[in-house]
Amino acid sequence: MTTTEGVAASGGTAATEGLLVPPGHGRVVRTPAQHVTFKVTGSHSRTASTFEVIVPPGFDVGAHVHTRSEELFYVLEGELDVLAFEPRVRTPDNWQKWESRTGSRVTRATPGTVIVVPPGCPHAFANPTEAPAKVFFQASPPPDHERYFEELLEILGHGGPPDHAAIEALRRRYDIEQLTPLKHR
C-alpha cells in the first residue's frame, strides 16, 4: 500500500498498490473562505476525486448544477444547510427558501448525513452556524473538481468580497451552472 501526502503517482504504469492517506495528510489548499484537503486525485482513481473540506461559518457555495458530474457529501462534523432537488422555481437568490414539486425543502445536515447529487440536480450547501463544518466530498469524474478547487481557492484567496465575474467564468469552464451567488464572510 502506498502512503501519500498529496504527491501524485507517476502516470503511465498500472497500479500495483492501493493508496493510504493518513489523518492530517493530503495536499491542502486554504483561503479564508474554504480549506480543502485533496485525499484521492485523478492520479489515483479513474472514478472519483475525494476531498476533506472544512466549511467555515457563513460560507454559502450557492445553488448550482452540473450536467456531467456526480457528487457525494458526507458530513463529518458540524452542520450544513443542504439542497439537492429541482425547485418549483429557480429564484436568483436565497435557495434556502426553495421547495420541490414533491414538497422537499432545504435540510439541516448533521454528522452522519449523506447527500448524493446526480448530474442535472440543483444543489447547494451553506454553514449558517458559528462553528466550522467538516465534509467528506467525492466528485466524479476526476480531475475536474481538483482543478476547479485550485482555481476557485486562488480567486477567493485575494481577500475581500468574492469576484463573482471570475467565479462565474471559472464555473462555466468546469461544468457548473451557477444559479445563486457564492457568499462568504
N, CA, C and O atoms as a DFTB+ gen file, in Angstrom:
740 C
 N C O
     1  1       0.844      -1.173       0.000
     2  2       0.000       0.000       0.000
     3  2       0.893       1.241       0.000
     4  3       1.901       1.284       0.705
     5  1       0.529       2.227      -0.775
     6  2       1.303       3.454      -0.877
     7  2       0.730       4.501       0.066
     8  3      -0.487       4.677       0.130
     9  1       1.585       5.189       0.789
    10  2       1.160       6.298       1.639
    11  2       1.467       7.589       0.904
    12  3       2.526       7.728       0.292
    13  1       0.535       8.534       0.968
    14  2       0.737       9.782       0.247
    15  2       0.523      10.995       1.129
    16  3      -0.255      10.966       2.082
    17  1       1.221      12.051       0.794
    18  2       0.997      13.343       1.418
    19  2       0.468      14.290       0.356
    20  3       0.617      15.507       0.465
    21  1      -0.154      13.722      -0.680
    22  2      -0.708      14.539      -1.739
    23  2       0.163      14.593      -2.975
    24  3      -0.123      15.367      -3.889
    25  1       1.221      13.792      -3.034
    26  2       2.085      13.765      -4.202
    27  2       1.503      12.760      -5.181
    28  3       1.258      11.607      -4.827
    29  1       1.279      13.206      -6.431
    30  2       0.690      12.340      -7.445
    31  2       1.665      11.230      -7.828
    32  3       2.875      11.444      -7.896
    33  1       1.124      10.057      -8.073
    34  2       1.943       8.949      -8.557
    35  2       2.301       9.218     -10.002
    36  3       1.583       9.925     -10.709
    37  1       3.419       8.650     -10.442
    38  2       3.806       8.847     -11.837
    39  2       2.820       8.124     -12.734
    40  3       2.378       7.018     -12.426
    41  1       2.479       8.762     -13.852
    42  2       1.496       8.215     -14.767
    43  2       2.105       7.166     -15.674
    44  3       3.322       6.988     -15.730
    45  1       1.219       6.470     -16.388
    46  2       1.679       5.554     -17.402
    47  2       1.908       4.132     -16.935
    48  3       2.164       3.275     -17.780
    49  1       1.835       3.821     -15.660
    50  2       2.038       2.456     -15.196
    51  2       0.775       1.972     -14.501
    52  3       0.030       2.758     -13.916
    53  1       0.550       0.676     -14.575
    54  2      -0.615       0.095     -13.918
    55  2      -0.430       0.150     -12.406
    56  3       0.681      -0.039     -11.909
    57  1      -1.496       0.404     -11.681
    58  2      -1.423       0.450     -10.229
    59  2      -1.220      -0.958      -9.687
    60  3      -1.944      -1.884     -10.052
    61  1      -0.246      -1.110      -8.828
    62  2       0.017      -2.411      -8.207
    63  2      -0.160      -2.352      -6.706
    64  3      -0.072      -3.374      -6.026
    65  1      -0.410      -1.151      -6.179
    66  2      -0.622      -0.976      -4.747
    67  2      -1.790      -0.031      -4.528
    68  3      -2.077       0.827      -5.362
    69  1      -2.449      -0.196      -3.413
    70  2      -3.514       0.716      -3.036
    71  2      -2.932       2.022      -2.535
    72  3      -1.717       2.219      -2.561
    73  1      -3.776       2.893      -2.089
    74  2      -3.376       4.203      -1.590
    75  2      -3.872       4.354      -0.159
    76  3      -5.037       4.078       0.126
    77  1      -3.013       4.781       0.724
    78  2      -3.375       5.049       2.112
    79  2      -3.038       6.502       2.398
    80  3      -1.887       6.914       2.255
    81  1      -4.021       7.271       2.796
    82  2      -3.805       8.676       3.148
    83  2      -4.126       8.812       4.640
    84  3      -5.299       8.813       5.013
    85  1      -3.115       8.925       5.492
    86  2      -3.345       9.006       6.936
    87  2      -4.086      10.284       7.332
    88  3      -4.114      11.248       6.567
    89  1      -4.678      10.294       8.513
    90  2      -5.326      11.513       9.004
    91  2      -4.347      12.683       8.975
    92  3      -3.178      12.537       9.335
    93  1      -4.828      13.826       8.551
    94  2      -3.996      15.017       8.513
    95  2      -3.103      15.118       7.293
    96  3      -2.355      16.087       7.166
    97  1      -3.156      14.142       6.386
    98  2      -2.311      14.146       5.198
    99  2      -3.130      14.447       3.958
   100  3      -4.358      14.368       3.972
   101  1      -2.442      14.789       2.900
   102  2      -3.033      15.174       1.625
   103  2      -2.618      16.602       1.316
   104  3      -2.203      17.349       2.203
   105  1      -2.734      16.971       0.054
   106  2      -2.366      18.329      -0.348
   107  2      -3.467      19.290       0.079
   108  3      -4.640      19.066      -0.218
   109  1      -3.090      20.357       0.776
   110  2      -4.040      21.316       1.327
   111  2      -4.034      22.600       0.505
   112  3      -2.980      23.146       0.180
   113  1      -5.234      23.068       0.179
   114  2      -5.423      24.366      -0.443
   115  2      -6.351      25.135       0.492
   116  3      -7.447      24.671       0.807
   117  1      -5.899      26.334       0.943
   118  2      -6.632      27.033       2.006
   119  2      -6.737      28.518       1.699
   120  3      -5.792      29.147       1.221
   121  1      -7.931      29.064       1.991
   122  2      -8.182      30.508       1.953
   123  2      -9.076      30.820       3.147
   124  3      -9.511      29.904       3.845
   125  1      -9.360      32.106       3.394
   126  2     -10.315      32.422       4.454
   127  2     -11.704      31.838       4.193
   128  3     -12.473      31.631       5.133
   129  1     -12.036      31.567       2.915
   130  2     -13.367      31.079       2.578
   131  2     -13.505      29.563       2.650
   132  3     -14.611      29.060       2.847
   133  1     -12.418      28.829       2.496
   134  2     -12.523      27.379       2.482
   135  2     -11.159      26.739       2.680
   136  3     -10.124      27.332       2.377
   137  1     -11.181      25.514       3.197
   138  2      -9.974      24.732       3.450
   139  2     -10.240      23.347       2.853
   140  3     -11.110      22.620       3.333
   141  1      -9.494      22.986       1.812
   142  2      -9.721      21.735       1.094
   143  2      -8.454      20.888       1.151
   144  3      -7.365      21.360       0.823
   145  1      -8.605      19.629       1.571
   146  2      -7.502      18.678       1.555
   147  2      -7.789      17.632       0.498
   148  3      -8.786      16.913       0.577
   149  1      -6.913      17.547      -0.496
   150  2      -7.041      16.553      -1.548
   151  2      -6.624      15.209      -0.964
   152  3      -5.480      15.051      -0.538
   153  1      -7.522      14.250      -0.938
   154  2      -7.226      12.922      -0.402
   155  2      -6.935      11.914      -1.510
   156  3      -5.957      11.170      -1.429
   157  1      -7.777      11.884      -2.549
   158  2      -7.587      10.990      -3.691
   159  2      -7.807      11.822      -4.948
   160  3      -8.838      12.479      -5.091
   161  1      -6.843      11.793      -5.849
   162  2      -6.950      12.585      -7.077
   163  2      -7.096      11.665      -8.295
   164  3      -7.054      10.441      -8.177
   165  1      -7.264      12.279      -9.446
   166  2      -7.340      11.523     -10.683
   167  2      -6.085      10.727     -10.961
   168  3      -6.108       9.803     -11.775
   169  1      -4.991      11.063     -10.302
   170  2      -3.756      10.274     -10.427
   171  2      -3.891       8.906      -9.771
   172  3      -3.150       7.976     -10.091
   173  1      -4.857       8.792      -8.836
   174  2      -5.013       7.558      -8.070
   175  2      -6.327       6.831      -8.346
   176  3      -6.467       5.657      -8.001
   177  1      -7.293       7.517      -8.966
   178  2      -8.605       6.912      -9.182
   179  2      -9.161       7.330     -10.536
   180  3      -9.063       8.492     -10.932
   181  1      -9.741       6.371     -11.233
   182  2     -10.400       6.674     -12.506
   183  2     -11.848       7.081     -12.295
   184  3     -12.486       7.581     -13.222
   185  1     -12.389       6.876     -11.076
   186  2     -13.819       7.101     -10.863
   187  2     -14.179       8.374     -10.122
   188  3     -15.216       8.972     -10.408
   189  1     -13.344       8.812      -9.164
   190  2     -13.727       9.991      -8.381
   191  2     -12.522      10.650      -7.723
   192  3     -11.537       9.994      -7.383
   193  1     -12.626      11.952      -7.555
   194  2     -11.691      12.720      -6.720
   195  2     -12.329      12.804      -5.339
   196  3     -13.547      12.941      -5.221
   197  1     -11.512      12.723      -4.302
   198  2     -12.026      12.743      -2.937
   199  2     -11.308      13.818      -2.142
   200  3     -10.089      13.970      -2.222
   201  1     -12.099      14.566      -1.367
   202  2     -11.587      15.705      -0.616
   203  2     -12.159      15.706       0.794
   204  3     -13.239      15.170       1.043
   205  1     -11.417      16.318       1.710
   206  2     -11.949      16.680       3.014
   207  2     -12.046      18.200       2.980
   208  3     -11.056      18.892       2.743
   209  1     -13.252      18.708       3.220
   210  2     -13.499      20.146       3.101
   211  2     -13.953      20.685       4.449
   212  3     -14.889      20.160       5.052
   213  1     -13.289      21.734       4.919
   214  2     -13.747      22.446       6.113
   215  2     -14.501      23.671       5.620
   216  3     -13.946      24.523       4.925
   217  1     -15.764      23.746       5.988
   218  2     -16.645      24.827       5.559
   219  2     -16.775      25.816       6.716
   220  3     -17.362      25.477       7.744
   221  1     -16.242      27.030       6.571
   222  2     -16.270      27.982       7.680
   223  2     -17.655      28.570       7.904
   224  3     -18.500      28.531       7.009
   225  1     -17.888      29.105       9.074
   226  2     -19.162      29.787       9.341
   227  2     -19.404      30.871       8.293
   228  3     -18.498      31.622       7.931
   229  1     -20.648      30.934       7.814
   230  2     -21.028      31.974       6.862
   231  2     -20.762      31.631       5.409
   232  3     -21.159      32.394       4.528
   233  1     -20.095      30.490       5.115
   234  2     -19.825      30.140       3.716
   235  2     -21.072      29.557       3.080
   236  3     -21.729      28.702       3.674
   237  1     -21.407      30.013       1.869
   238  2     -22.544      29.528       1.079
   239  2     -22.028      29.298      -0.331
   240  3     -21.683      30.256      -1.024
   241  1     -21.967      28.037      -0.772
   242  2     -21.448      27.712      -2.092
   243  2     -22.357      28.243      -3.196
   244  3     -21.923      28.378      -4.340
   245  1     -23.606      28.545      -2.870
   246  2     -24.575      28.980      -3.871
   247  2     -25.157      27.779      -4.595
   248  3     -24.468      26.782      -4.812
   249  1     -26.423      27.874      -4.966
   250  2     -27.060      26.786      -5.704
   251  2     -26.432      26.713      -7.089
   252  3     -26.167      27.735      -7.723
   253  1     -26.201      25.497      -7.540
   254  2     -25.614      25.273      -8.851
   255  2     -25.988      23.887      -9.343
   256  3     -26.550      23.082      -8.601
   257  1     -25.668      23.614     -10.609
   258  2     -25.996      22.323     -11.211
   259  2     -24.874      21.937     -12.184
   260  3     -24.265      22.797     -12.822
   261  1     -24.611      20.614     -12.284
   262  2     -23.618      20.067     -13.218
   263  2     -24.347      19.219     -14.250
   264  3     -25.294      18.510     -13.909
   265  1     -23.925      19.280     -15.483
   266  2     -24.543      18.420     -16.495
   267  2     -23.895      17.050     -16.540
   268  3     -24.550      16.082     -16.927
   269  1     -22.606      16.930     -16.150
   270  2     -21.880      15.654     -16.227
   271  2     -21.463      15.087     -14.879
   272  3     -21.385      13.868     -14.731
   273  1     -21.200      15.917     -13.915
   274  2     -20.610      15.450     -12.654
   275  2     -21.649      14.888     -11.688
   276  3     -22.794      15.335     -11.637
   277  1     -21.201      13.886     -10.921
   278  2     -21.973      13.353      -9.813
   279  2     -21.176      13.632      -8.545
   280  3     -19.950      13.520      -8.548
   281  1     -21.858      13.993      -7.463
   282  2     -21.170      14.318      -6.216
   283  2     -21.782      13.574      -5.045
   284  3     -22.962      13.220      -5.051
   285  1     -20.949      13.346      -4.038
   286  2     -21.373      12.733      -2.789
   287  2     -20.767      13.541      -1.655
   288  3     -19.574      13.845      -1.671
   289  1     -21.586      13.889      -0.675
   290  2     -21.148      14.618       0.513
   291  2     -21.510      13.787       1.738
   292  3     -22.601      13.223       1.816
   293  1     -20.586      13.716       2.693
   294  2     -20.831      13.040       3.970
   295  2     -20.383      14.005       5.053
   296  3     -19.204      14.351       5.130
   297  1     -21.315      14.441       5.889
   298  2     -20.997      15.405       6.937
   299  2     -20.292      14.679       8.080
   300  3     -20.845      13.759       8.682
   301  1     -19.067      15.105       8.366
   302  2     -18.270      14.506       9.440
   303  2     -18.436      15.246      10.754
   304  3     -18.575      14.630      11.811
   305  1     -18.421      16.579      10.685
   306  2     -18.529      17.426      11.885
   307  2     -19.327      18.667      11.540
   308  3     -19.318      19.128      10.399
   309  1     -20.023      19.209      12.542
   310  2     -20.749      20.457      12.353
   311  2     -22.084      20.259      11.650
   312  3     -22.606      19.147      11.570
   313  1     -22.624      21.365      11.143
   314  2     -23.933      21.355      10.499
   315  2     -23.903      22.205       9.243
   316  3     -23.227      23.232       9.185
   317  1     -24.652      21.758       8.233
   318  2     -24.799      22.499       6.992
   319  2     -26.256      22.490       6.563
   320  3     -26.954      21.495       6.758
   321  1     -26.717      23.576       5.987
   322  2     -27.997      23.574       5.295
   323  2     -27.701      23.066       3.892
   324  3     -26.784      23.559       3.236
   325  1     -28.480      22.071       3.417
   326  2     -28.222      21.467       2.112
   327  2     -29.494      21.405       1.267
   328  3     -30.612      21.294       1.770
   329  1     -29.263      21.480      -0.024
   330  2     -30.312      21.392      -1.039
   331  2     -29.847      20.380      -2.070
   332  3     -28.691      20.423      -2.491
   333  1     -30.721      19.469      -2.487
   334  2     -30.399      18.532      -3.564
   335  2     -31.707      18.130      -4.253
   336  3     -32.141      16.982      -4.149
   337  1     -32.326      19.073      -4.953
   338  2     -33.558      18.817      -5.686
   339  2     -33.815      19.954      -6.675
   340  3     -33.257      21.045      -6.560
   341  1     -34.672      19.663      -7.642
   342  2     -35.105      20.691      -8.591
   343  2     -36.239      21.467      -7.930
   344  3     -37.256      20.875      -7.569
   345  1     -36.085      22.779      -7.764
   346  2     -37.150      23.560      -7.126
   347  2     -38.308      23.827      -8.095
   348  3     -38.167      23.718      -9.314
   349  1     -39.448      24.177      -7.510
   350  2     -40.582      24.592      -8.352
   351  2     -40.160      25.756      -9.235
   352  3     -40.466      25.796     -10.426
   353  1     -39.439      26.719      -8.618
   354  2     -38.961      27.905      -9.323
   355  2     -37.522      28.154      -8.902
   356  3     -37.214      28.174      -7.710
   357  1     -36.635      28.345      -9.884
   358  2     -35.242      28.681      -9.593
   359  2     -35.141      30.201      -9.448
   360  3     -34.934      30.912     -10.432
   361  1     -35.287      30.687      -8.231
   362  2     -35.133      32.119      -7.985
   363  2     -33.647      32.456      -7.973
   364  3     -32.828      31.593      -7.657
   365  1     -33.277      33.703      -8.312
   366  2     -31.857      34.043      -8.450
   367  2     -31.097      34.210      -7.135
   368  3     -29.883      34.410      -7.160
   369  1     -31.758      34.136      -6.016
   370  2     -31.062      34.191      -4.734
   371  2     -31.885      33.429      -3.695
   372  3     -32.996      32.981      -3.976
   373  1     -31.332      33.290      -2.509
   374  2     -31.994      32.647      -1.376
   375  2     -32.521      31.244      -1.684
   376  3     -33.716      30.977      -1.554
   377  1     -31.629      30.364      -2.088
   378  2     -32.006      28.977      -2.339
   379  2     -32.545      28.287      -1.094
   380  3     -33.219      27.261      -1.196
   381  1     -32.251      28.845       0.092
   382  2     -32.726      28.244       1.342
   383  2     -34.252      28.213       1.428
   384  3     -34.806      27.453       2.222
   385  1     -34.931      29.020       0.628
   386  2     -36.401      29.058       0.629
   387  2     -37.014      28.189      -0.470
   388  3     -38.237      28.101      -0.573
   389  1     -36.181      27.544      -1.292
   390  2     -36.704      26.735      -2.387
   391  2     -37.463      25.506      -1.875
   392  3     -37.206      24.997      -0.784
   393  1     -38.403      25.055      -2.700
   394  2     -39.174      23.849      -2.408
   395  2     -39.358      23.079      -3.707
   396  3     -39.526      23.679      -4.769
   397  1     -39.328      21.756      -3.626
   398  2     -39.507      20.933      -4.822
   399  2     -40.986      20.726      -5.103
   400  3     -41.833      21.066      -4.276
   401  1     -41.294      20.178      -6.251
   402  2     -42.687      19.872      -6.613
   403  2     -43.280      18.820      -5.688
   404  3     -44.499      18.746      -5.534
   405  1     -42.421      18.000      -5.067
   406  2     -42.904      16.960      -4.157
   407  2     -42.913      17.408      -2.696
   408  3     -43.270      16.633      -1.809
   409  1     -42.513      18.678      -2.444
   410  2     -42.528      19.199      -1.083
   411  2     -41.193      19.160      -0.362
   412  3     -41.110      19.568       0.796
   413  1     -40.150      18.679      -1.018
   414  2     -38.830      18.670      -0.379
   415  2     -38.372      20.099      -0.134
   416  3     -38.635      21.000      -0.930
   417  1     -37.683      20.287       0.982
   418  2     -37.152      21.596       1.344
   419  2     -35.696      21.443       1.775
   420  3     -35.195      20.331       1.939
   421  1     -35.041      22.560       1.952
   422  2     -33.674      22.566       2.442
   423  2     -33.650      21.868       3.801
   424  3     -34.551      22.042       4.621
   425  1     -32.599      21.077       4.019
   426  2     -32.466      20.265       5.227
   427  2     -31.211      20.662       5.982
   428  3     -30.206      21.031       5.374
   429  1     -31.265      20.587       7.299
   430  2     -30.072      20.775       8.120
   431  2     -29.380      19.426       8.236
   432  3     -29.916      18.494       8.835
   433  1     -28.194      19.326       7.664
   434  2     -27.410      18.095       7.686
   435  2     -26.475      18.120       8.890
   436  3     -25.759      19.096       9.113
   437  1     -26.490      17.054       9.649
   438  2     -25.657      16.904      10.837
   439  2     -24.695      15.734      10.600
   440  3     -24.833      15.033       9.597
   441  1     -23.727      15.504      11.493
   442  2     -22.765      14.421      11.276
   443  2     -23.461      13.087      10.979
   444  3     -24.406      12.687      11.659
   445  1     -22.960      12.422       9.946
   446  2     -23.520      11.154       9.506
   447  2     -24.462      11.290       8.317
   448  3     -24.840      10.284       7.717
   449  1     -24.844      12.501       7.970
   450  2     -25.741      12.720       6.832
   451  2     -24.973      12.535       5.523
   452  3     -23.854      13.026       5.375
   453  1     -25.584      11.825       4.580
   454  2     -25.032      11.620       3.247
   455  2     -25.945      12.306       2.241
   456  3     -27.168      12.182       2.315
   457  1     -25.348      13.027       1.304
   458  2     -26.081      13.681       0.238
   459  2     -25.468      13.210      -1.074
   460  3     -24.262      13.353      -1.275
   461  1     -26.275      12.651      -1.969
   462  2     -25.820      12.213      -3.288
   463  2     -26.501      13.099      -4.315
   464  3     -27.720      13.272      -4.291
   465  1     -25.700      13.663      -5.222
   466  2     -26.211      14.607      -6.203
   467  2     -25.914      14.070      -7.605
   468  3     -24.764      14.084      -8.044
   469  1     -26.961      13.591      -8.316
   470  2     -26.733      13.109      -9.675
   471  2     -26.572      14.273     -10.657
   472  3     -26.948      15.401     -10.338
   473  1     -26.024      14.016     -11.831
   474  2     -25.932      15.074     -12.839
   475  2     -27.310      15.682     -13.114
   476  3     -28.311      14.968     -13.172
   477  1     -27.349      16.998     -13.283
   478  2     -28.594      17.690     -13.587
   479  2     -29.414      18.098     -12.384
   480  3     -30.449      18.745     -12.545
   481  1     -28.984      17.738     -11.172
   482  2     -29.737      18.057      -9.956
   483  2     -29.189      19.332      -9.304
   484  3     -28.025      19.356      -8.902
   485  1     -30.001      20.391      -9.190
   486  2     -29.535      21.581      -8.470
   487  2     -29.191      21.217      -7.023
   488  3     -29.874      20.412      -6.389
   489  1     -28.116      21.828      -6.519
   490  2     -27.705      21.553      -5.143
   491  2     -26.929      22.732      -4.595
   492  3     -26.425      23.575      -5.337
   493  1     -26.847      22.769      -3.259
   494  2     -26.130      23.836      -2.562
   495  2     -25.884      23.391      -1.134
   496  3     -26.532      22.477      -0.625
   497  1     -24.922      24.066      -0.495
   498  2     -24.745      23.908       0.946
   499  2     -24.235      25.219       1.509
   500  3     -23.554      25.990       0.833
   501  1     -24.581      25.448       2.762
   502  2     -24.134      26.648       3.473
   503  2     -23.960      26.298       4.937
   504  3     -24.647      25.429       5.473
   505  1     -23.020      26.998       5.577
   506  2     -22.806      26.822       7.008
   507  2     -23.397      28.029       7.726
   508  3     -22.758      29.079       7.799
   509  1     -24.625      27.890       8.264
   510  2     -25.273      29.007       8.938
   511  2     -24.895      29.134      10.413
   512  3     -25.390      30.024      11.105
   513  1     -24.016      28.244      10.900
   514  2     -23.675      28.230      12.321
   515  2     -22.418      29.069      12.568
   516  3     -21.857      29.657      11.644
   517  1     -22.001      29.110      13.799
   518  2     -20.791      29.839      14.184
   519  2     -19.588      28.917      14.341
   520  3     -18.522      29.355      14.772
   521  1     -19.757      27.625      13.989
   522  2     -18.667      26.652      14.090
   523  2     -18.357      26.082      12.703
   524  3     -19.266      25.937      11.886
   525  1     -17.100      25.758      12.426
   526  2     -16.779      25.128      11.139
   527  2     -17.474      23.772      11.005
   528  3     -17.773      23.114      12.002
   529  1     -17.725      23.371       9.772
   530  2     -18.234      22.033       9.475
   531  2     -17.159      21.314       8.657
   532  3     -16.417      21.944       7.903
   533  1     -17.082      19.995       8.813
   534  2     -16.127      19.201       8.040
   535  2     -16.918      18.186       7.216
   536  3     -17.809      17.507       7.726
   537  1     -16.566      18.099       5.913
   538  2     -17.304      17.256       4.985
   539  2     -16.335      16.389       4.188
   540  3     -15.299      16.863       3.723
   541  1     -16.681      15.120       4.037
   542  2     -16.034      14.220       3.094
   543  2     -16.768      14.431       1.780
   544  3     -17.995      14.350       1.742
   545  1     -16.037      14.700       0.698
   546  2     -16.652      15.076      -0.564
   547  2     -16.018      14.303      -1.708
   548  3     -14.795      14.271      -1.838
   549  1     -16.854      13.677      -2.542
   550  2     -16.372      12.994      -3.733
   551  2     -17.018      13.595      -4.961
   552  3     -18.206      13.914      -4.951
   553  1     -16.237      13.751      -6.026
   554  2     -16.734      14.261      -7.297
   555  2     -16.270      13.337      -8.409
   556  3     -15.107      12.939      -8.470
   557  1     -17.208      13.006      -9.284
   558  2     -16.902      12.109     -10.386
   559  2     -17.389      12.731     -11.685
   560  3     -18.494      13.272     -11.716
   561  1     -16.625      12.676     -12.733
   562  2     -15.323      12.037     -12.888
   563  2     -14.187      12.971     -12.480
   564  3     -14.353      14.191     -12.478
   565  1     -13.034      12.399     -12.136
   566  2     -11.863      13.239     -11.866
   567  2     -11.252      13.696     -13.189
   568  3     -11.582      13.100     -14.214
   569  1     -10.419      14.671     -13.239
   570  2      -9.892      15.537     -12.185
   571  2     -10.540      16.923     -12.166
   572  3      -9.978      17.846     -11.577
   573  1     -11.716      17.093     -12.800
   574  2     -12.300      18.434     -12.913
   575  2     -12.400      19.186     -11.588
   576  3     -12.025      20.356     -11.517
   577  1     -12.903      18.531     -10.536
   578  2     -13.058      19.250      -9.273
   579  2     -11.720      19.605      -8.641
   580  3     -11.622      20.600      -7.924
   581  1     -10.707      18.819      -8.892
   582  2      -9.378      19.162      -8.382
   583  2      -8.937      20.496      -8.961
   584  3      -8.531      21.400      -8.231
   585  1      -9.019      20.607     -10.263
   586  2      -8.618      21.846     -10.928
   587  2      -9.519      23.005     -10.538
   588  3      -9.050      24.123     -10.323
   589  1     -10.809      22.734     -10.449
   590  2     -11.763      23.770     -10.054
   591  2     -11.422      24.317      -8.668
   592  3     -11.355      25.532      -8.486
   593  1     -11.206      23.431      -7.687
   594  2     -10.868      23.886      -6.331
   595  2      -9.604      24.735      -6.332
   596  3      -9.554      25.783      -5.689
   597  1      -8.587      24.282      -7.050
   598  2      -7.339      25.048      -7.093
   599  2      -7.591      26.468      -7.597
   600  3      -7.110      27.434      -7.005
   601  1      -8.336      26.592      -8.681
   602  2      -8.584      27.905      -9.265
   603  2      -9.559      28.735      -8.428
   604  3      -9.375      29.945      -8.294
   605  1     -10.590      28.105      -7.863
   606  2     -11.539      28.835      -7.013
   607  2     -10.833      29.380      -5.780
   608  3     -11.025      30.538      -5.410
   609  1     -10.028      28.557      -5.151
   610  2      -9.362      29.000      -3.940
   611  2      -8.324      30.078      -4.236
   612  3      -8.023      30.901      -3.371
   613  1      -7.784      30.080      -5.433
   614  2      -6.900      31.167      -5.837
   615  2      -7.684      32.485      -5.932
   616  3      -7.208      33.527      -5.483
   617  1      -8.879      32.430      -6.516
   618  2      -9.733      33.625      -6.616
   619  2     -10.140      34.106      -5.223
   620  3     -10.067      35.299      -4.929
   621  1     -10.567      33.178      -4.370
   622  2     -11.038      33.553      -3.029
   623  2      -9.894      33.955      -2.109
   624  3     -10.119      34.617      -1.095
   625  1      -8.681      33.566      -2.447
   626  2      -7.523      33.857      -1.602
   627  2      -7.070      35.303      -1.634
   628  3      -6.196      35.689      -0.858
   629  1      -7.638      36.105      -2.506
   630  2      -7.231      37.509      -2.593
   631  2      -7.859      38.376      -1.508
   632  3      -7.533      39.559      -1.406
   633  1      -8.749      37.815      -0.699
   634  2      -9.394      38.569       0.374
   635  2     -10.485      39.472      -0.166
   636  3     -10.609      39.671      -1.374
   637  1     -11.267      40.010       0.742
   638  2     -12.359      40.886       0.342
   639  2     -13.516      40.091      -0.229
   640  3     -13.519      38.861      -0.182
   641  1     -14.499      40.797      -0.770
   642  2     -15.664      40.104      -1.320
   643  2     -15.276      39.276      -2.549
   644  3     -14.339      39.628      -3.266
   645  1     -16.002      38.169      -2.793
   646  2     -15.664      37.327      -3.938
   647  2     -15.830      38.086      -5.260
   648  3     -16.726      38.920      -5.392
   649  1     -14.979      37.800      -6.219
   650  2     -15.090      38.340      -7.573
   651  2     -16.071      37.443      -8.322
   652  3     -15.681      36.425      -8.894
   653  1     -17.355      37.832      -8.315
   654  2     -18.404      36.982      -8.883
   655  2     -18.213      36.727     -10.370
   656  3     -18.529      35.635     -10.843
   657  1     -17.707      37.697     -11.121
   658  2     -17.480      37.506     -12.558
   659  2     -16.410      36.438     -12.788
   660  3     -16.564      35.585     -13.662
   661  1     -15.333      36.481     -12.014
   662  2     -14.262      35.488     -12.154
   663  2     -14.762      34.098     -11.746
   664  3     -14.429      33.105     -12.393
   665  1     -15.550      34.027     -10.686
   666  2     -16.090      32.744     -10.231
   667  2     -17.059      32.186     -11.274
   668  3     -17.043      30.986     -11.549
   669  1     -17.896      33.038     -11.852
   670  2     -18.842      32.596     -12.877
   671  2     -18.103      32.031     -14.093
   672  3     -18.471      30.974     -14.606
   673  1     -17.070      32.727     -14.551
   674  2     -16.285      32.247     -15.696
   675  2     -15.606      30.914     -15.364
   676  3     -15.587      30.004     -16.193
   677  1     -15.050      30.799     -14.155
   678  2     -14.416      29.561     -13.719
   679  2     -15.419      28.412     -13.722
   680  3     -15.132      27.328     -14.231
   681  1     -16.574      28.652     -13.160
   682  2     -17.581      27.593     -13.065
   683  2     -18.053      27.136     -14.442
   684  3     -18.264      25.942     -14.654
   685  1     -18.218      28.044     -15.355
   686  2     -18.614      27.654     -16.717
   687  2     -17.580      26.698     -17.328
   688  3     -17.945      25.757     -18.033
   689  1     -16.300      26.940     -17.060
   690  2     -15.240      26.071     -17.592
   691  2     -15.287      24.660     -17.004
   692  3     -14.807      23.712     -17.624
   693  1     -15.862      24.523     -15.814
   694  2     -15.859      23.236     -15.126
   695  2     -17.256      22.652     -14.925
   696  3     -17.534      22.065     -13.880
   697  1     -18.144      22.808     -15.924
   698  2     -19.446      22.144     -15.903
   699  2     -20.303      22.562     -14.707
   700  3     -21.014      21.734     -14.138
   701  1     -20.241      23.837     -14.325
   702  2     -21.033      24.315     -13.194
   703  2     -21.875      25.499     -13.660
   704  3     -21.344      26.548     -14.024
   705  1     -23.189      25.316     -13.642
   706  2     -24.098      26.424     -13.919
   707  2     -24.505      27.021     -12.572
   708  3     -25.235      26.392     -11.804
   709  1     -24.039      28.215     -12.293
   710  2     -24.325      28.879     -11.022
   711  2     -25.745      29.435     -11.058
   712  3     -26.100      30.186     -11.967
   713  1     -26.556      29.063     -10.066
   714  2     -27.942      29.512     -10.003
   715  2     -28.137      30.655      -9.011
   716  3     -28.962      31.542      -9.231
   717  1     -27.377      30.630      -7.918
   718  2     -27.374      31.724      -6.931
   719  2     -25.918      32.001      -6.568
   720  3     -25.068      31.130      -6.749
   721  1     -25.614      33.190      -6.063
   722  2     -24.202      33.538      -5.840
   723  2     -23.538      32.799      -4.676
   724  3     -24.183      32.447      -3.688
   725  1     -22.221      32.576      -4.825
   726  2     -21.388      32.108      -3.729
   727  2     -21.209      33.268      -2.763
   728  3     -21.023      34.410      -3.184
   729  1     -21.264      32.974      -1.464
   730  2     -21.096      34.021      -0.444
   731  2     -20.195      33.505       0.675
   732  3     -20.189      32.313       0.983
   733  1     -19.446      34.403       1.269
   734  2     -18.703      34.060       2.485
   735  2     -18.431      35.333       3.263
   736  3     -18.405      36.438       2.720
   737  1     -18.230      35.134       4.556
   738  2     -17.961      36.284       5.432
   739  2     -16.562      36.791       5.229
   740  3     -16.153      37.754       5.878
